[in-house]
XYZ file of C-alpha atoms in Angstrom:
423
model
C 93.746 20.977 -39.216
C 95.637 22.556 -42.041
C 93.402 21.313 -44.618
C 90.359 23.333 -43.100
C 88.273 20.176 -42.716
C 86.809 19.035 -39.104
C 85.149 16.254 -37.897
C 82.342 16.977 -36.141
C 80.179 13.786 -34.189
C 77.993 13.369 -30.829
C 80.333 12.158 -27.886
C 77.370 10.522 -26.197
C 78.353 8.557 -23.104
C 82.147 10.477 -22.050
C 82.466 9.717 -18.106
C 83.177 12.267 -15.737
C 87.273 12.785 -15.655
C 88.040 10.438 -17.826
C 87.565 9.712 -21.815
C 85.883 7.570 -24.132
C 87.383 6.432 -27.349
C 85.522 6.204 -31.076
C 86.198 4.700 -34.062
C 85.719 6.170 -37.883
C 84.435 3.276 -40.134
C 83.733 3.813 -43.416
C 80.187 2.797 -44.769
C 77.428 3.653 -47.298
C 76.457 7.116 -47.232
C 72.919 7.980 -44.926
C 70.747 10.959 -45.640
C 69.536 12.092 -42.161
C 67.138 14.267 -41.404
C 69.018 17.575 -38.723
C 69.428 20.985 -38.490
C 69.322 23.065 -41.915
C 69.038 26.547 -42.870
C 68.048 28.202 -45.611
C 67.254 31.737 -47.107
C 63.219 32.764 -47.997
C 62.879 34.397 -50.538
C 61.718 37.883 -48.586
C 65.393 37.733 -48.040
C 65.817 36.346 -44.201
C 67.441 33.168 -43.119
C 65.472 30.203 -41.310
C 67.477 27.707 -39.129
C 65.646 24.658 -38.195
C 66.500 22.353 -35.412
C 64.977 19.926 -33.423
C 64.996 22.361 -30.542
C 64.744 25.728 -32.423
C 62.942 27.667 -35.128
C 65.713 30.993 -35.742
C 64.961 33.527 -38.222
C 68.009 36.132 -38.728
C 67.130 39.330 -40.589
C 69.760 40.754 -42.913
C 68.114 44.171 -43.409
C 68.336 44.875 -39.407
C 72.328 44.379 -39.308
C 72.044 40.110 -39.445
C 69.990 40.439 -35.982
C 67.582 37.390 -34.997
C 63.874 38.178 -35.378
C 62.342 35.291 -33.885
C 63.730 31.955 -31.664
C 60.927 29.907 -31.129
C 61.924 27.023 -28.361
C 59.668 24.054 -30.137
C 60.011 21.650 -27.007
C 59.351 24.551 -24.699
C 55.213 24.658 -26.241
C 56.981 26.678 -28.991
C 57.415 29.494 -26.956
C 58.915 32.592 -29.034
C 62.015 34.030 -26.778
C 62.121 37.587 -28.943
C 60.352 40.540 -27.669
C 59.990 41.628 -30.834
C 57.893 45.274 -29.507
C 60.835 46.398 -28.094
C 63.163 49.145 -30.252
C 66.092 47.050 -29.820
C 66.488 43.872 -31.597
C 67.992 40.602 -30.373
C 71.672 40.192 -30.797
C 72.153 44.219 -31.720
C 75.363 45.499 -30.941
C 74.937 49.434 -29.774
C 77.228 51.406 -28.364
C 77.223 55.588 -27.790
C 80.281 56.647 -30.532
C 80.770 59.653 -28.817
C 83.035 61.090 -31.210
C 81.034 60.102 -34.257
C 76.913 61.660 -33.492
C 76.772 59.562 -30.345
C 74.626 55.966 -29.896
C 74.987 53.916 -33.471
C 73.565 50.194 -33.611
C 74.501 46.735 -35.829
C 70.749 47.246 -37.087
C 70.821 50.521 -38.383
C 71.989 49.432 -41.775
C 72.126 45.863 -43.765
C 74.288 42.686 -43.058
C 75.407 39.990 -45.889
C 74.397 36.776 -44.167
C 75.818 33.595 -45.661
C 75.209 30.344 -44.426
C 78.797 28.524 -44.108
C 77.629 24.837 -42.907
C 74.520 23.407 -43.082
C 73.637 20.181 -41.091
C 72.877 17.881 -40.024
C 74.677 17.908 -37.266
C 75.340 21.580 -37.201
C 74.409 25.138 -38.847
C 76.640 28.341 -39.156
C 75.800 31.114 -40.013
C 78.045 34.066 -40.622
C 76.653 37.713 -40.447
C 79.466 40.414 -41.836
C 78.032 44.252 -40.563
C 79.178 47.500 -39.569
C 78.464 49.540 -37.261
C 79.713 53.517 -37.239
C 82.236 52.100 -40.177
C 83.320 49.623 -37.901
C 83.343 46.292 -39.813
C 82.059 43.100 -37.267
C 81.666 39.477 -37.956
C 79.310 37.047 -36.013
C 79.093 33.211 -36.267
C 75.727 31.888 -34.981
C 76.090 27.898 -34.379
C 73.202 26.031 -34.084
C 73.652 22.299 -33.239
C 71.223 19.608 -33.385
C 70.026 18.272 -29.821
C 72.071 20.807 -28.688
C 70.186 23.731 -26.222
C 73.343 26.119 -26.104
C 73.202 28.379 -28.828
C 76.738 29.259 -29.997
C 77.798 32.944 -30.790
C 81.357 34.440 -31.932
C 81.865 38.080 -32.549
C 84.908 39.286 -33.864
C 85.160 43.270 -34.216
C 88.311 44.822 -36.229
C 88.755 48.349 -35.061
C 89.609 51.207 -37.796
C 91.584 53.502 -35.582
C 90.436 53.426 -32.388
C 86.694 55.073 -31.748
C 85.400 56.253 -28.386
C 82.535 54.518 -27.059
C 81.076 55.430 -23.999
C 79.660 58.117 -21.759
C 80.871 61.257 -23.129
C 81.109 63.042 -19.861
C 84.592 64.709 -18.985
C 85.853 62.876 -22.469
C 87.574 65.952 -23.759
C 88.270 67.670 -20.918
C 90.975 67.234 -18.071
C 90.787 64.016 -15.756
C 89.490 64.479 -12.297
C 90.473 61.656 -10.213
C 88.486 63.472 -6.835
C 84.746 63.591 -8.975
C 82.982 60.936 -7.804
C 80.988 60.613 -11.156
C 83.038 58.632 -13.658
C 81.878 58.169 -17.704
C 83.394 54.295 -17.567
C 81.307 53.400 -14.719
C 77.798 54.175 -16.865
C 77.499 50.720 -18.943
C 74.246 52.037 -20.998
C 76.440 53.719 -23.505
C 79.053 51.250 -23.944
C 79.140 49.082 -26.487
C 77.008 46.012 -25.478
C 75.200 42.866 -27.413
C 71.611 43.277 -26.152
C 68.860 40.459 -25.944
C 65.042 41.957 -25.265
C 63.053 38.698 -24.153
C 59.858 38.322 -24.532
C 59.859 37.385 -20.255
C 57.055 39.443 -18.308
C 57.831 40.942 -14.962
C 61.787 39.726 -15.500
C 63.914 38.430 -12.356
C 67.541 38.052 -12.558
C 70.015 35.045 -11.253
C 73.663 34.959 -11.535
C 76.419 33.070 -10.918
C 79.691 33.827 -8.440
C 82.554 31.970 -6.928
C 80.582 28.533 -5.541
C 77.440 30.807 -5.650
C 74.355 31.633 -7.129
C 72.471 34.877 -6.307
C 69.486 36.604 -7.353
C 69.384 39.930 -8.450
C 67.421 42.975 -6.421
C 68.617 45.636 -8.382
C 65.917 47.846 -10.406
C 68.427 47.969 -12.567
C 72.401 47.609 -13.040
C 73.352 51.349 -13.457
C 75.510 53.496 -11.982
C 77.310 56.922 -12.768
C 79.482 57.568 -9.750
C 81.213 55.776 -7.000
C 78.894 56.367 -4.499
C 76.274 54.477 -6.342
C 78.179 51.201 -6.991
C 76.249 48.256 -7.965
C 77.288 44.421 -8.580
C 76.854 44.190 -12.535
C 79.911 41.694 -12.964
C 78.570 38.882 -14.791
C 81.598 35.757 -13.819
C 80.136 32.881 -16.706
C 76.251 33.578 -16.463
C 72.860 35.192 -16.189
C 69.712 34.257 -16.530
C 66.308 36.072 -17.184
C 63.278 34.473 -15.982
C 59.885 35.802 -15.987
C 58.520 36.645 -12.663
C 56.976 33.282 -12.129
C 60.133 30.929 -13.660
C 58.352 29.783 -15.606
C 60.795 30.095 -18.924
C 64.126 31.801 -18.996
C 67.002 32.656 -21.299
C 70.835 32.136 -20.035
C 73.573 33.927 -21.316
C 77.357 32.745 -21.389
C 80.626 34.591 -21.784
C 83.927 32.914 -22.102
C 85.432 35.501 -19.782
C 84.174 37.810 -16.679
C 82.682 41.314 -17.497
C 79.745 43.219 -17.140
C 76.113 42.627 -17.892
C 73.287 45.663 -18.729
C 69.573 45.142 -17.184
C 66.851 47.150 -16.055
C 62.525 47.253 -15.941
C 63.076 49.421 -19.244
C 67.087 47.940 -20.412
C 66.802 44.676 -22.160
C 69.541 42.242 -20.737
C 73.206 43.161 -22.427
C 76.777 41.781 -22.594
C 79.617 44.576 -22.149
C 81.474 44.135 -25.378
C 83.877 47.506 -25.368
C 84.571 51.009 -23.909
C 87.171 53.180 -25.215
C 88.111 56.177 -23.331
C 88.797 58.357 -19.840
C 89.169 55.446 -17.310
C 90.795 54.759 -14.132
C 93.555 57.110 -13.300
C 92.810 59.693 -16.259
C 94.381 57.387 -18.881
C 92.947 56.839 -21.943
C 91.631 53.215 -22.957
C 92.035 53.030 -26.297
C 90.951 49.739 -29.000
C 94.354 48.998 -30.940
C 93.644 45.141 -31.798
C 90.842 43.223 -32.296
C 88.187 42.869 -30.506
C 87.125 39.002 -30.186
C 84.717 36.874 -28.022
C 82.536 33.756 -27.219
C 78.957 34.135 -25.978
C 76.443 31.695 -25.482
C 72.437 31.847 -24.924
C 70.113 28.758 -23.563
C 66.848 29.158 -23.581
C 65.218 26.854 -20.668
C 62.001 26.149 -18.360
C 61.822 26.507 -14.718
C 64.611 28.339 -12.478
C 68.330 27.536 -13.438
C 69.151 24.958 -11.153
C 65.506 23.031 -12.707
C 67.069 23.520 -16.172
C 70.799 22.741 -15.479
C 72.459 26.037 -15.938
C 75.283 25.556 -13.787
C 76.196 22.578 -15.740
C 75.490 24.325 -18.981
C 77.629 26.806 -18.052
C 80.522 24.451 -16.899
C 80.347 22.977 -20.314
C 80.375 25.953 -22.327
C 83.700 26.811 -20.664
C 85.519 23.579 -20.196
C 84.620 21.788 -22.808
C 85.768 18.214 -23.724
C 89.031 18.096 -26.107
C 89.606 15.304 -28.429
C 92.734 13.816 -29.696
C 93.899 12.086 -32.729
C 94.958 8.571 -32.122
C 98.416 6.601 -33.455
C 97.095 3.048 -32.475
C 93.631 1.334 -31.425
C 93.420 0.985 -27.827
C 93.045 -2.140 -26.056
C 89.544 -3.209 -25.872
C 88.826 -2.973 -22.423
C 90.370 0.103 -22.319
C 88.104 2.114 -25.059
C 86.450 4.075 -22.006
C 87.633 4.836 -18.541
C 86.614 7.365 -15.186
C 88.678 8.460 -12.867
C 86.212 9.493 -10.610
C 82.333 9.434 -11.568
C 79.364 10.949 -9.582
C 76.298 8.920 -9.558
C 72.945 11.272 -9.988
C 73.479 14.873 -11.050
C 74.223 18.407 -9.815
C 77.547 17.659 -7.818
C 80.575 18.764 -9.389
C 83.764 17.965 -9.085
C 86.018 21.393 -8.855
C 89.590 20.487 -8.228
C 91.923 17.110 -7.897
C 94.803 17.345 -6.110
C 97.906 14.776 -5.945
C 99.562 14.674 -2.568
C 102.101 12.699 -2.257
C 100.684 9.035 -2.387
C 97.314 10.719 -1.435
C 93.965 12.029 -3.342
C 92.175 14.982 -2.671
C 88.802 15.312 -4.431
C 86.871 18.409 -3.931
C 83.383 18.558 -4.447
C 80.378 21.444 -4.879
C 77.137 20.784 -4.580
C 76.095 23.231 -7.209
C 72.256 22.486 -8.508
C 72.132 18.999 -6.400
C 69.917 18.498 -3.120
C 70.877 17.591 0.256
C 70.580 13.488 -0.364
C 73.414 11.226 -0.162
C 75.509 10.669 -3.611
C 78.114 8.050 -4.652
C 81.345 8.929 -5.577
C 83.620 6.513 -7.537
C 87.410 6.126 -7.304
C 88.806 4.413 -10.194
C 92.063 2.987 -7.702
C 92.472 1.674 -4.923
C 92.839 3.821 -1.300
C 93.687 2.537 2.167
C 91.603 5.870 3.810
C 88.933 8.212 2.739
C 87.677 11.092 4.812
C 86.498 14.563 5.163
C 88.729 17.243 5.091
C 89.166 20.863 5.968
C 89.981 22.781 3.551
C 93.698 23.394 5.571
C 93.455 19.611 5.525
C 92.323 18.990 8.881
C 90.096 15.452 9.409
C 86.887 15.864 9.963
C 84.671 12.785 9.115
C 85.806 9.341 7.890
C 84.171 7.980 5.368
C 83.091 4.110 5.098
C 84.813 2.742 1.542
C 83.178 -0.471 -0.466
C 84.034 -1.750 -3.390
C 81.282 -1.354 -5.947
C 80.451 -2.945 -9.385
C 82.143 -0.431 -11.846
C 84.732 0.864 -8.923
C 87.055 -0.560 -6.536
C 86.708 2.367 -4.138
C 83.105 4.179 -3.257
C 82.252 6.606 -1.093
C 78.878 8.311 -0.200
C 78.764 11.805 0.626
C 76.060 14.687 1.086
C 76.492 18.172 1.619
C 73.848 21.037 1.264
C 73.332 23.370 -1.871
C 76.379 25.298 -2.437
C 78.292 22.953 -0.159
C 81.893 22.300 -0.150
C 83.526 19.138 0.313
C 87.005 18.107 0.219
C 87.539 14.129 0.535
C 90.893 12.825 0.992
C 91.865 9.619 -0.134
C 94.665 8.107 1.644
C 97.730 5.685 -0.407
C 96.107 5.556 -3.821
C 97.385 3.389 -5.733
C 96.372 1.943 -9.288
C 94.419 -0.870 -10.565
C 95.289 -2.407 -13.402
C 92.450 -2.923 -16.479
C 91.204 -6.570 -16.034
C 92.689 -8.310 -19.422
């Protein structure tokens, strides 16, 4: 709010569609044990979770030198023999001597909340005289690690391939300097994976990756480096992997010799000869998880979904009734289905469901009303299965449907109408 304050509290137990409420009692103070941070006295910062050992390094432009996963057999994430360093922001400033990095020069790191529940950490660097500010959240129980990078041009730099940059626009070359993504400014993450593989999401998709690497330099070469809310970097046995998250669609850098990378900026020649220039801010969310097994073992999907629809809370006028302190819509019983649209019709329901990181087996759906019809649906809306409705213990309406990985449903419920909270 205005006062600058937040409350910040585990929502443990929030159905699917639907909210739960909590209360704010005051009581004696409790000292519990949670995340902390603190700054050693050779001048780094440690964050401690219960997931996480982080230490940031000032003196290499605030990046992270080490993220040990402690319930992953303390397995250390940072390749820490590679040039780059984790979290570097490098970009070719063609205009100013060419490739400059976050790490070239010292960061003041100050450590603006400290636990339990939560760390920040706030690294203020430059980069070519560019100022930049990162927040690095760490939460306890928490595996997404939280990253905000805010970048606040002075005049407006280029950063990119230089080729053609000074010279006149030819929309007939096939070779382009905003297709090449290795000089653009990008956040870069070498992992400490052997013999890396790639998966991504897409639209109602996953796919693995058989590039050697994502780069191109003219049209003729095009190659799928759009990044839509996720990758993730396994080793070549998935065995352990690191996710990363954006908050909006762009490209991602990786190669056998190119550690993975968010695109952060280009300025420059681009499409039609004109000239893409940074004039505001720069600002962003990005995420990391690091995880066992393949993505759909580890929950990615889901990871993902919550990084970028995350719950909202609201401030309350009154107490709610007591049997009305929780509520669901609908509710999915087991894991990996998700529900990706509701649609009011009239007096009818239509509930679409993807089978995103789920298996084949029948699950239960629960409608929190009452409907006269449920069935299968094309997606123009034409029937295709009906579906036999019960009334189970938490629901008046339940349905049970399967569908194969990646599979689409659409289940229309027919009349709905409401049920009133027993009282």
């Amino acid at each position: 709010g205005s006062t600058g304050y937040a409350l910040l509290f585990k929502a443990a137990d929030v159905p699917s569609i639907g909210y739960a409420t909590y209360k704010v009692q005051q009581t004696k103070t409790t000292i519990i044990k949670g995340a902390a941070a603190a700054a050693l006295t050779n001048g780094k910062y440690k964050v401690e979770t219960d997931l996480y050992t982080v230490v940031i390094n000032p003196e290499k432009g605030g990046t992270i030198e080490s993220l040990v996963a402690k319930t992953l057999g303390n397995k250390e994430f940072v390749d820490k023999n590679n040039e780059r360093k984790f979290n570097e922001l490098r970009g070719d400033f063609f205009k100013d001597g060419g490739f400059h990095s976050s790490a070239d020069q010292a960061a003041t790191v100050s450590i603006i909340e400290n636990g339990p529940a939560r760390v920040k950490l706030q690294v203020k660097g430059v980069i070519s005289g560019q100022p930049f500010t990162q927040i690095l959240s760490f939460t306890q129980g928490q595996k997404r690690i939280d990253l905000h990078l805010k970048i606040d041009w002075q005049g407006s730099p280029g950063i990119g391939n230089p080729y053609a940059q000074a010279e006149k626009f030819e929309p007939t070359s096939l070779k382009k300097a905003f297709y090449d993504d290795r000089d653009k400014l990008l956040t870069l993450f070498p992992l400490n994976l052997p013999s890396q593989k790639v998966y991504k999401n897409a639209p109602f998709d996953v796919t693995e990756s058989k590039l050697d690497n994502t780069f191109f330099d003219s049209w003729d070469n095009i190659k799928n480096n759009v990044v839509l809310n996720w990758v993730d970097v396994t080793d070549g046995a998935d065995s352990y992997g690191m996710a990363m998250l954006t908050d909006h669609t762009t490209n991602y850098t990786h190669g056998k010799d190119f550690p993975l990378g968010l695109t952060i900026a280009y300025s420059g020649i681009g499409l039609w000869g004109r000239n893409y220039s940074l004039k505001y801010p720069t600002e962003m969310n990005y995420a990391l998880i690091p995880h066992a097994g393949k993505w759909d073992k580890s929950g990615i999907w889901t990871e993902g979904t919550k990084f970028n629809e995350p719950m909202t809370a609201m401030l309350m006028d009154s107490a709610p009734a007591d049997n009305d302190m929780s509520r669901s819509m609908i509710s999915l019983a087991g894991t990996g289905l998700e529900v990706s649209s509701v649609t009011v019709s009239g007096k009818d329901l239509l509930v679409r469901l993807f089978n995103a990181e789920g298996d084949i087996q029948p699950k239960k759906l629960m409608l929190d009303a009452i409907a006269e019809k449920a069935e299968v649906v094309e997606l123009n809306g034409t029937p295709v299965k009906t579906l036999t409705m019960s009334k189970g213990t938490v629901s008046p309406t339940t349905v049970s449907i399967s569908m194969p990985r990646f599979g689409l449903r659409t289940i229309k419920f027919s009349a709905v109408r409401a049920v009133k909270n027993p009282g």
